[in-house]
Coordinates of C-alpha atoms (C1' of nucleotides) in Angstrom, one line a residue:
Chain A
M21 CA 17.8 15.5 15.4
I22 CA 16.2 17.2 12.4
A23 CA 17.1 20.5 14.0
K24 CA 20.7 19.3 14.2
R25 CA 20.7 18.5 10.5
Y26 CA 19.3 22.0 9.8
E27 CA 22.2 23.5 11.8
K28 CA 24.7 21.4 10.1
A29 CA 23.3 22.3 6.7
E30 CA 23.5 26.0 7.5
L31 CA 27.1 25.6 8.6
M32 CA 27.9 23.9 5.4
E33 CA 26.2 26.6 3.4
K34 CA 28.3 29.2 5.3
Q35 CA 31.4 27.4 4.1
G36 CA 30.2 27.9 0.5
I37 CA 28.8 24.5 -0.1
N38 CA 25.8 24.3 -2.4
L39 CA 23.4 21.8 -0.7
Y40 CA 21.1 21.6 -3.7
P41 CA 23.1 22.0 -6.9
N42 CA 21.5 20.8 -10.2
T43 CA 24.7 20.4 -12.2
F44 CA 25.7 16.8 -11.6
R45 CA 24.8 14.4 -14.4
K46 CA 24.9 10.6 -13.9
Q47 CA 26.0 8.5 -16.9
I48 CA 24.9 5.0 -16.0
D49 CA 22.5 3.0 -13.9
I50 CA 24.1 1.0 -11.1
K51 CA 22.3 -2.2 -12.3
E52 CA 24.0 -1.9 -15.7
I53 CA 27.5 -1.7 -14.2
K54 CA 26.7 -4.8 -12.1
E55 CA 25.4 -6.6 -15.1
R56 CA 28.4 -5.8 -17.2
Y57 CA 31.1 -6.2 -14.7
G58 CA 29.7 -8.2 -11.8
E59 CA 31.1 -11.5 -12.9
L60 CA 34.7 -10.3 -13.7
R61 CA 37.6 -11.1 -11.5
N62 CA 39.9 -8.4 -10.0
E63 CA 42.6 -8.9 -12.6
E64 CA 40.1 -8.4 -15.4
L65 CA 38.6 -5.4 -13.7
E66 CA 42.1 -3.7 -13.5
K67 CA 42.1 -3.8 -17.3
V68 CA 38.9 -1.8 -17.4
E69 CA 40.3 1.7 -17.9
E70 CA 36.9 3.3 -17.9
S71 CA 35.7 5.2 -14.8
F72 CA 32.0 5.4 -14.1
V73 CA 29.8 8.3 -13.1
V74 CA 26.8 7.4 -11.0
A75 CA 24.5 9.1 -8.5
G76 CA 22.5 7.7 -5.7
R77 CA 21.3 8.0 -2.1
I78 CA 23.7 7.0 0.7
M79 CA 22.1 4.0 2.4
A80 CA 25.0 2.9 4.7
I81 CA 28.4 4.2 5.8
R82 CA 31.2 2.2 7.3
S83 CA 33.9 4.5 8.1
F84 CA 37.5 3.9 9.2
G85 CA 40.2 6.4 9.9
K86 CA 41.5 7.0 6.4
A87 CA 39.1 4.9 4.3
T88 CA 35.3 4.6 4.1
F89 CA 32.9 2.1 2.6
A90 CA 29.4 3.2 1.8
H91 CA 26.5 1.9 -0.3
I92 CA 24.6 4.1 -2.6
Q93 CA 21.3 3.3 -4.2
D94 CA 19.7 4.6 -7.4
Q95 CA 16.5 3.6 -9.1
S96 CA 18.1 0.4 -10.4
G97 CA 19.9 -0.9 -7.3
K98 CA 22.8 -0.5 -4.9
I99 CA 26.5 -0.6 -5.2
Q100 CA 29.3 -0.3 -2.7
I101 CA 31.7 2.6 -3.0
F102 CA 35.2 2.9 -1.4
L103 CA 36.7 6.3 -0.5
Q104 CA 40.3 6.7 0.6
Q105 CA 42.0 9.7 2.0
K106 CA 45.1 9.2 -0.1
E107 CA 43.0 9.1 -3.3
L108 CA 40.7 12.0 -2.5
G109 CA 43.1 14.3 -0.5
N110 CA 42.5 15.7 3.0
D111 CA 39.9 18.4 2.2
K112 CA 37.6 16.1 0.2
Y113 CA 38.0 13.3 2.7
N114 CA 37.1 15.6 5.6
F115 CA 34.1 16.8 3.6
L116 CA 33.0 13.2 3.3
K117 CA 32.7 13.0 7.1
K118 CA 30.0 15.7 6.9
L119 CA 27.8 13.6 4.8
D120 CA 24.8 11.7 6.3
I121 CA 23.0 8.6 5.4
G122 CA 20.1 9.7 3.2
D123 CA 22.2 12.3 1.3
I124 CA 22.3 12.0 -2.5
I125 CA 25.8 12.1 -3.9
G126 CA 27.4 11.9 -7.3
V127 CA 30.4 9.7 -7.7
K128 CA 33.1 9.0 -10.2
G129 CA 35.1 5.8 -9.7
R130 CA 36.8 2.8 -11.1
L131 CA 35.8 -0.8 -10.4
F132 CA 37.4 -3.4 -8.3
K133 CA 36.5 -6.3 -6.1
T134 CA 37.0 -6.4 -2.3
K135 CA 38.3 -9.2 -0.3
T136 CA 34.7 -10.5 0.1
N137 CA 34.4 -10.4 -3.7
E138 CA 31.9 -7.5 -3.8
L139 CA 32.0 -5.3 -6.9
T140 CA 32.9 -1.8 -5.6
L141 CA 33.6 1.6 -7.0
N142 CA 36.9 3.1 -5.9
V143 CA 36.0 6.7 -5.8
L144 CA 38.2 9.2 -7.6
D145 CA 35.9 12.1 -6.9
F146 CA 32.5 12.8 -5.5
E147 CA 30.1 15.6 -4.8
L148 CA 27.1 16.4 -2.7
V149 CA 24.0 16.5 -4.9
T150 CA 21.2 16.8 -2.4
K151 CA 21.3 17.2 1.3
S152 CA 18.9 15.1 3.4
L153 CA 17.5 16.8 6.5
R154 CA 15.6 13.9 7.9
P155 CA 17.2 10.7 9.1
L156 CA 16.1 7.5 7.3
P157 CA 14.6 4.6 9.2
E158 CA 16.8 1.9 10.7
K159 CA 18.8 0.1 8.1
F160 CA 18.1 -3.4 9.4
H161 CA 14.4 -3.4 10.1
G162 CA 13.5 -0.7 7.6
L163 CA 10.1 1.1 7.9
K164 CA 7.6 -1.4 9.4
D165 CA 4.9 0.8 10.7
V166 CA 2.0 0.3 8.2
E167 CA 0.6 3.7 8.8
A168 CA 3.9 5.4 8.2
R169 CA 4.5 3.3 5.1
Y170 CA 1.2 4.5 3.6
R171 CA 1.4 8.1 4.7
Q172 CA 5.1 8.5 3.8
R173 CA 5.3 6.2 0.8
Y174 CA 8.4 8.0 -0.4
V175 CA 10.2 6.7 2.7
D176 CA 8.8 3.2 2.2
L177 CA 10.0 3.3 -1.4
I178 CA 13.5 4.4 -0.3
V179 CA 14.0 1.7 2.3
N180 CA 11.8 -1.3 1.4
P181 CA 12.8 -3.0 -1.8
S182 CA 9.7 -5.2 -1.8
T183 CA 7.5 -2.1 -2.0
R184 CA 9.5 -0.8 -5.0
E185 CA 9.0 -4.3 -6.6
I186 CA 5.2 -4.3 -6.2
F187 CA 4.9 -1.0 -8.0
R188 CA 7.2 -2.0 -10.8
T189 CA 5.1 -5.1 -11.2
R190 CA 1.9 -3.0 -11.2
T191 CA 3.3 -1.0 -14.1
K192 CA 4.3 -4.2 -16.0
I193 CA 0.8 -5.6 -15.5
L194 CA -0.8 -2.4 -17.0
K195 CA 1.7 -2.5 -19.9
F196 CA 0.9 -6.1 -20.6
I197 CA -2.8 -5.6 -20.6
R198 CA -2.6 -2.6 -23.0
K199 CA -0.4 -4.7 -25.3
F200 CA -2.8 -7.6 -25.0
L201 CA -5.7 -5.5 -26.1
D202 CA -3.9 -3.4 -28.6
E203 CA -2.7 -6.6 -30.4
R204 CA -6.3 -7.7 -30.6
G205 CA -7.4 -4.5 -32.4
F206 CA -8.8 -2.6 -29.4
M207 CA -8.5 1.2 -29.2
E208 CA -7.7 2.9 -25.9
V209 CA -10.0 5.8 -25.1
E210 CA -10.7 8.3 -22.4
T211 CA -14.3 9.1 -21.3
P212 CA -15.5 11.5 -18.6
M213 CA -14.5 11.1 -15.0
M214 CA -16.9 13.9 -14.1
Q215 CA -20.4 12.9 -15.1
V216 CA -23.8 14.6 -14.9
I217 CA -25.5 11.2 -14.5
P218 CA -23.3 8.6 -12.8
G219 CA -24.0 5.3 -14.5
G220 CA -22.7 1.9 -15.3
A221 CA -22.6 0.3 -11.8
T222 CA -24.5 -0.2 -8.7
A223 CA -22.7 2.1 -6.2
R224 CA -22.9 5.4 -4.3
P225 CA -21.2 8.2 -6.2
F226 CA -19.1 11.1 -4.9
E227 CA -20.8 14.4 -5.6
T228 CA -19.1 17.7 -6.6
Y229 CA -20.1 21.0 -7.9
H230 CA -19.2 23.1 -10.9
N231 CA -19.2 26.7 -10.0
A232 CA -19.3 28.4 -13.4
L233 CA -22.1 26.1 -14.6
G234 CA -23.9 26.1 -11.3
M235 CA -24.3 22.4 -11.6
K236 CA -24.0 19.2 -9.5
L237 CA -21.5 16.7 -11.0
Y238 CA -20.6 13.2 -9.9
L239 CA -17.2 11.4 -10.1
R240 CA -17.8 8.4 -12.2
I241 CA -18.5 5.0 -10.7
A242 CA -17.8 3.3 -14.0
P243 CA -17.1 4.3 -17.6
E244 CA -19.5 1.7 -19.1
L245 CA -22.3 3.9 -20.6
Y246 CA -19.8 6.2 -22.3
L247 CA -17.8 3.3 -23.8
K248 CA -21.0 1.8 -25.2
R249 CA -21.9 5.1 -26.7
L250 CA -18.7 4.7 -28.6
L251 CA -19.9 1.4 -30.0
V252 CA -23.0 3.3 -31.2
G253 CA -20.6 5.8 -32.8
G254 CA -18.9 3.0 -34.7
F255 CA -15.8 2.2 -32.8
E256 CA -16.1 -1.6 -32.6
K257 CA -13.4 -2.4 -30.0
V258 CA -12.6 0.0 -27.3
Y259 CA -11.1 -0.1 -23.8
E260 CA -10.3 2.3 -21.0
I261 CA -8.0 1.8 -18.0
N262 CA -8.6 4.5 -15.4
R263 CA -9.9 5.5 -12.0
N264 CA -13.4 4.9 -10.7
F265 CA -14.7 6.5 -7.5
R266 CA -17.1 4.9 -5.1
N267 CA -18.4 6.6 -2.0
E268 CA -18.3 3.5 0.2
G269 CA -16.4 1.9 3.0
I270 CA -12.7 1.4 3.1
S271 CA -11.3 -2.1 3.6
T272 CA -8.5 -4.4 2.6
Q273 CA -10.5 -4.8 -0.7
H274 CA -11.8 -1.3 -1.2
N275 CA -10.2 2.1 -1.8
P276 CA -12.6 5.0 -2.6
E277 CA -10.7 5.5 -5.9
F278 CA -9.5 2.4 -7.7
T279 CA -8.4 1.4 -11.2
M280 CA -10.7 -0.4 -13.6
L281 CA -10.2 -1.9 -17.0
E282 CA -13.3 -2.0 -19.1
F283 CA -13.3 -3.3 -22.7
Y284 CA -16.1 -3.7 -25.2
M285 CA -16.3 -5.5 -28.5
A286 CA -19.0 -5.4 -31.1
Y287 CA -20.2 -8.6 -32.8
A288 CA -19.3 -10.8 -29.8
D289 CA -21.2 -12.2 -26.9
Y290 CA -20.3 -13.3 -23.4
N291 CA -19.1 -16.7 -24.6
D292 CA -16.2 -14.9 -26.3
L293 CA -15.3 -13.2 -23.1
F294 CA -14.7 -16.5 -21.2
K295 CA -11.9 -17.2 -23.6
I296 CA -10.4 -13.8 -23.6
T297 CA -10.4 -13.6 -19.8
E298 CA -8.7 -16.9 -19.5
E299 CA -6.1 -15.9 -22.1
M300 CA -5.4 -12.6 -20.5
F301 CA -5.0 -13.8 -16.9
S302 CA -3.0 -16.9 -17.8
S303 CA -0.6 -15.2 -20.2
L304 CA -0.3 -12.3 -17.8
A305 CA 0.8 -14.6 -15.0
L306 CA 3.2 -16.3 -17.2
E307 CA 4.7 -13.0 -18.2
I308 CA 4.9 -11.6 -14.7
L309 CA 5.7 -14.7 -12.6
G310 CA 6.8 -17.2 -15.2
T311 CA 4.2 -19.7 -14.2
Q312 CA 0.4 -20.1 -14.2
K313 CA 0.4 -21.7 -10.7
I314 CA 0.7 -18.8 -8.5
Q315 CA 1.0 -18.5 -4.7
Y316 CA -1.5 -16.2 -3.0
Q317 CA -1.6 -15.8 0.8
G318 CA -0.8 -19.5 1.4
Y319 CA -3.0 -20.8 -1.4
E320 CA -1.7 -22.3 -4.7
I321 CA -4.0 -20.9 -7.4
D322 CA -3.8 -22.6 -10.8
L323 CA -4.6 -20.1 -13.6
T324 CA -4.1 -22.7 -16.4
P325 CA -7.2 -22.7 -18.6
P326 CA -9.9 -23.9 -18.9
W327 CA -11.4 -22.7 -15.6
N328 CA -14.4 -23.9 -13.7
K329 CA -17.8 -22.8 -14.9
L330 CA -21.0 -22.9 -12.9
S331 CA -24.3 -21.1 -13.3
F332 CA -25.3 -18.8 -10.6
Y333 CA -28.1 -21.1 -9.3
E334 CA -25.9 -24.1 -9.7
S335 CA -23.3 -22.5 -7.5
L336 CA -25.9 -21.8 -4.8
E337 CA -26.8 -25.5 -4.8
K338 CA -23.4 -27.1 -5.3
I339 CA -21.2 -24.8 -3.3
G340 CA -23.7 -22.9 -1.2
G341 CA -25.5 -26.1 -0.2
L342 CA -28.9 -24.7 -0.8
S343 CA -31.9 -26.1 -2.5
K344 CA -34.3 -24.4 -5.0
K345 CA -36.8 -24.1 -2.1
D346 CA -34.2 -22.1 -0.1
Y347 CA -33.3 -19.6 -2.8
M348 CA -36.3 -19.3 -5.0
D349 CA -38.7 -18.5 -2.1
Y350 CA -38.3 -14.8 -1.1
T351 CA -39.4 -15.3 2.5
R352 CA -37.1 -18.4 3.0
A353 CA -34.2 -16.7 1.3
K354 CA -34.5 -13.6 3.3
Q355 CA -34.7 -15.7 6.5
L356 CA -31.5 -17.5 5.6
V357 CA -29.7 -14.2 4.9
T358 CA -30.8 -12.9 8.3
Q359 CA -29.7 -16.0 10.0
L360 CA -26.3 -15.6 8.5
G361 CA -26.1 -12.2 10.1
E362 CA -26.8 -9.8 7.3
N363 CA -29.8 -7.4 6.9
V364 CA -32.3 -7.4 4.1
K365 CA -33.8 -4.0 3.3
H366 CA -37.5 -3.8 2.5
Y367 CA -36.8 -2.7 -1.1
E368 CA -34.5 -5.5 -1.9
T369 CA -35.8 -7.9 -4.5
L370 CA -35.4 -11.7 -4.7
G371 CA -32.4 -11.3 -7.0
K372 CA -30.7 -9.1 -4.6
V373 CA -31.3 -11.5 -1.7
Q374 CA -30.0 -14.3 -3.8
T375 CA -26.8 -12.3 -4.5
K376 CA -26.4 -11.9 -0.7
L377 CA -26.7 -15.6 -0.3
F378 CA -24.1 -16.0 -2.9
D379 CA -21.8 -13.5 -1.3
L380 CA -22.1 -15.2 2.1
L381 CA -22.1 -18.9 1.1
V382 CA -20.3 -19.2 -2.2
E383 CA -17.9 -16.4 -3.0
P384 CA -15.5 -17.0 -0.1
K385 CA -15.1 -20.6 -1.2
L386 CA -14.1 -19.8 -4.8
I387 CA -10.4 -19.9 -4.4
Q388 CA -9.5 -21.5 -7.7
P389 CA -10.7 -19.5 -10.8
H390 CA -14.5 -19.9 -11.3
F391 CA -16.8 -18.3 -13.8
I392 CA -20.2 -17.9 -12.4
Y393 CA -22.8 -17.2 -15.1
H394 CA -26.5 -16.4 -15.7
Y395 CA -27.1 -13.8 -13.0
P396 CA -30.7 -12.8 -12.2
T397 CA -31.9 -10.0 -14.5
E398 CA -33.0 -7.9 -11.6
V399 CA -29.4 -7.4 -10.5
S400 CA -28.1 -6.9 -14.0
P401 CA -29.8 -3.9 -15.4
L402 CA -27.4 -3.4 -18.3
S403 CA -27.0 -7.0 -19.4
R404 CA -28.7 -8.8 -22.2
R405 CA -31.4 -11.3 -21.2
N406 CA -30.9 -15.0 -21.9
E407 CA -32.8 -16.0 -25.1
K408 CA -34.4 -19.0 -23.4
D409 CA -35.0 -17.6 -19.9
P410 CA -35.6 -13.8 -19.7
T411 CA -35.3 -13.9 -15.9
I412 CA -31.6 -14.4 -16.2
T413 CA -28.9 -12.6 -18.2
D414 CA -26.0 -13.7 -20.4
R415 CA -23.5 -12.4 -17.8
F416 CA -20.7 -13.9 -15.7
E417 CA -18.4 -12.9 -12.9
L418 CA -15.0 -14.3 -12.4
F419 CA -13.9 -15.2 -8.8
I420 CA -10.3 -16.0 -7.7
A421 CA -9.1 -16.2 -4.1
G422 CA -12.7 -15.7 -2.9
R423 CA -12.9 -12.3 -4.6
E424 CA -14.7 -10.9 -7.6
M425 CA -12.1 -10.2 -10.2
A426 CA -14.2 -9.5 -13.3
N427 CA -17.8 -8.8 -14.4
A428 CA -18.7 -9.4 -18.0
F429 CA -21.8 -9.7 -20.2
S430 CA -23.5 -9.6 -23.5
E431 CA -24.7 -6.1 -23.8
L432 CA -28.3 -5.1 -23.7
N433 CA -28.9 -3.1 -26.9
D434 CA -32.7 -3.0 -27.1
P435 CA -33.5 0.6 -26.0
R436 CA -37.1 -0.4 -25.0
D437 CA -35.9 -3.1 -22.6
Q438 CA -33.2 -0.8 -21.3
R439 CA -35.8 1.9 -20.5
K440 CA -37.8 -0.7 -18.5
R441 CA -34.7 -1.8 -16.6
F442 CA -33.8 1.8 -15.7
E443 CA -37.4 2.4 -14.6
E444 CA -37.1 -0.6 -12.2
Q445 CA -34.0 1.0 -10.8
I446 CA -35.7 4.3 -10.3
K447 CA -38.4 2.6 -8.3
E448 CA -35.7 1.0 -6.1
K449 CA -34.0 4.4 -5.7
A450 CA -37.3 5.9 -4.7
Q451 CA -37.7 3.2 -2.0
G452 CA -34.3 4.2 -0.5
D453 CA -31.7 2.2 -2.4
E454 CA -28.9 4.7 -2.8
E455 CA -27.0 2.4 -5.0
A456 CA -29.7 2.0 -7.7
H457 CA -29.0 3.2 -11.2
F458 CA -30.1 6.6 -12.4
M459 CA -32.2 7.1 -15.5
D460 CA -30.0 8.1 -18.5
E461 CA -32.2 9.5 -21.3
D462 CA -29.2 10.2 -23.5
Y463 CA -28.0 6.7 -23.2
I464 CA -31.4 5.4 -24.3
R465 CA -31.3 7.9 -27.2
A466 CA -27.9 6.5 -28.2
L467 CA -29.3 2.9 -28.1
E468 CA -32.2 4.1 -30.3
Y469 CA -29.8 4.9 -33.0
G470 CA -28.7 1.3 -32.8
M471 CA -25.8 -0.3 -30.9
P472 CA -24.3 -3.3 -32.6
P473 CA -24.6 -6.5 -30.6
A474 CA -21.6 -6.5 -28.2
A475 CA -19.9 -8.0 -25.2
G476 CA -18.1 -6.0 -22.5
E477 CA -16.1 -6.7 -19.4
G478 CA -14.7 -4.9 -16.4
I479 CA -11.6 -6.0 -14.5
G480 CA -10.5 -4.6 -11.2
I481 CA -6.8 -3.8 -11.7
D482 CA -5.9 -3.3 -8.1
R483 CA -7.3 -6.8 -7.1
L484 CA -5.4 -8.3 -10.1
V485 CA -2.2 -6.6 -8.9
M486 CA -2.9 -7.9 -5.4
L487 CA -3.2 -11.4 -6.8
L488 CA 0.0 -11.3 -8.7
T489 CA 2.1 -9.7 -6.0
D490 CA 0.7 -11.8 -3.2
S491 CA -0.5 -8.6 -1.4
P492 CA -3.1 -9.0 1.4
S493 CA -4.4 -5.5 1.2
I494 CA -5.4 -3.1 -1.6
R495 CA -3.4 -0.4 0.1
E496 CA -0.2 -2.4 -0.6
V497 CA -0.8 -1.9 -4.4
I498 CA -1.9 1.7 -4.4
L499 CA 0.9 4.2 -4.2
F500 CA -0.9 6.7 -2.1
P501 CA -4.0 5.1 -0.5
L502 CA -6.6 7.3 1.1
L503 CA -6.0 7.9 4.8
K504 CA -7.6 10.3 7.3
P505 CA -5.5 13.3 8.0
E506 CA -2.9 12.8 10.7
K507 CA -4.2 15.3 13.2
Chain B
rG25 C1' -21.5 1.0 12.5
rG26 C1' -19.6 -3.0 16.2
rG27 C1' -15.4 -5.9 18.4
rU28 C1' -10.1 -7.0 19.3
rC29 C1' -5.3 -5.0 19.2
rG30 C1' -1.8 -1.1 18.7
rU31 C1' 0.2 4.2 19.4
rU32 C1' 7.1 5.1 24.2
rA33 C1' 13.6 8.9 20.9
rA34 C1' 14.1 9.9 13.7
rC35 C1' 13.5 4.1 13.1
rU36 C1' 12.8 -1.1 15.3
rC37 C1' 11.3 -2.3 20.0
rA38 C1' 11.7 -3.3 25.8
rG39 C1' 9.4 -1.2 30.1
rU40 C1' 7.9 -6.4 35.8
rC41 C1' 3.4 -5.1 41.1
rG42 C1' 1.7 2.1 40.0
rG43 C1' 7.7 4.4 42.5
rU44 C1' 14.2 8.4 38.8
rA45 C1' 12.3 6.8 30.9
rG46 C1' 15.5 2.0 28.6
rA47 C1' 18.3 -0.9 24.5
rG48 C1' 19.9 -1.4 19.4
rU49 C1' 20.2 1.4 14.9
rA50 C1' 20.7 6.6 13.5
rU51 C1' 23.1 11.4 15.2
rC52 C1' 27.5 14.0 17.6
rG53 C1' 32.9 13.5 19.6
rG54 C1' 37.3 10.2 19.7
rC55 C1' 40.3 5.7 17.7
rC56 C1' 40.8 2.8 13.3
rU57 C1' 42.8 1.6 5.3
rU58 C1' 39.0 -4.3 3.0
rU59 C1' 34.0 -3.2 5.8
rU60 C1' 29.1 -4.9 4.6
rA61 C1' 23.5 -5.0 10.6
rA62 C1' 31.8 -3.2 10.8
rG63 C1' 34.2 -2.8 15.7
rC64 C1' 35.8 -0.2 20.4
rC65 C1' 35.3 4.3 24.0
rG66 C1' 32.2 8.5 25.2
rA67 C1' 27.9 12.0 24.6
rG68 C1' 23.3 14.2 23.4
rA69 C1' 18.4 12.9 22.1
rG70 C1' 11.4 11.8 24.9
rU71 C1' 4.5 16.4 25.2
rC72 C1' 5.3 7.8 26.7
rG73 C1' -1.0 9.6 20.6
rC74 C1' -4.5 13.7 22.9
rA75 C1' -7.8 15.2 27.1
rG76 C1' -9.7 14.2 31.7
rG77 C1' -10.1 11.1 36.2
rU78 C1' -8.2 7.9 40.4
rU79 C1' -3.7 8.2 43.5
rC80 C1' 1.2 11.0 47.9
rG81 C1' 2.9 9.4 43.1
rA82 C1' 0.5 7.2 36.3
rA83 C1' 4.0 5.2 30.2
rU84 C1' 1.5 1.6 33.6
rC85 C1' -5.2 1.7 36.4
rC86 C1' -10.2 4.1 34.7
rU87 C1' -13.2 7.2 31.0
rG88 C1' -13.5 9.8 26.5
rC89 C1' -11.4 11.2 21.9
rA90 C1' -7.9 10.8 17.5
rC91 C1' -5.3 7.8 14.1
rG92 C1' -4.0 2.9 12.4
rA93 C1' -4.2 -2.6 11.8
rC94 C1' -7.2 -7.0 11.7
rC95 C1' -12.0 -9.3 12.1
rC96 C1' -17.3 -8.7 11.8
rA97 C1' -21.5 -5.9 9.4

RNA sequence: GGGUCGUUAACUCAGUCGGUAGAGUAUCGGCCUUUUAAGCCGAGAGUCGCAGGUUCGAAUCCUGCACGACCCA
């Protein structure tokens, strides 16, 4: 079939038709025509002297002997066009018959309404703008095959309006967040994606190699340590929205590269972040969906502030159904995790085991927004310790729909404590924990100059887009998700 | 890493008990000036994911592999 189209194209070319001219210029988006004239009656449309010049992809053709209806689609929408032999002349009308669904054409026409009251362009002239050599998927069912939709996102975008909508929404969300932070005096910055020491998160990094420098480099797992260096440098409110890379499994929640927002503000603590987070999410929902009660995969989730707050240990008791004896005793806690079907490695500390209990027993139940605060210090190597209890940190995570949506804390700015925390991580790494943090001497040096007290937060943008577009998989909200090669 | 399911025409899908590979859309030809999943008549289109095995005979049964989806870890 593709071969047939190639033959046809060659034939057309022999007849002197340019299949890929770059001379046609559209003058208006289809949506604008519809907005301006969609409500007018035929008699009113007849008075519109203007003709309209649009371009778009042919999505459907309904051809009669001497007249043809078709739909063309541009970035803004679809409109019906009507082509008549008596209007176009024999040659042009015969040329029309050579066009295929999928071809891009330019059209000049006047508006009218059909018997079924559809706004339609009566074509005065048209030309081929781009020849399509591959047939589009079926008009009624569209492209359903998930693998094909991800591999050939361009086709998915042509034929599935819901896919286009998701990515428009994604862009709106990013715009809104930038505006939200800019209005509050934050400055957007860019920090290294390629790092000599990958820091700022507990994760396995991708490794790469710089030939000229003869040096191993890592793709960043987080921008955190660089953003905090900027606080040392004197910028008091900074944020970055960009890609992180983690060399881990792929699932409906994880893509190896994903988009993260991190923002840091000096002279603030984690209490300030509860409020900002509530404000950001609830105003974002209002902007995007027009409501704070959103539908997600069959759940109604109410983002109206204030949200639930529970300390980490409280949540293990109240939601996880555990007692202090269960989670404060290493042997007992480890036994519970094993019973629930997950492994505990020999180097994993009590804090880590408690986190596993949380992941298994609490996280999936946090459908409505919940802030969980005061995480164990062992699993929070960059967070400031609580003033009253140094075994926990002034840190929270936000959970919605059973998923971690944000991670926030008062920042640890004592270089002496930070060095100790890194040293603990080094020990864990030596024992085989590939996710443990690296020592970063330059970061310590920066803290030694003095970082103002600060609070910082990371928000996973892909998961946020999933939430607001009711998408079940992260691959639905990433334009080109990572897949293995086809063959 | 483990389990379940899927892979048949460009697309959406049938394919019974192992016995000639099917439909709709799309494409090509014909008819048709108000259709909109247009309609009617006709035609072409396939490495049945790949590689083995069982069998007189495999899209179908068996084994392995690849890719994907979902669930578990």
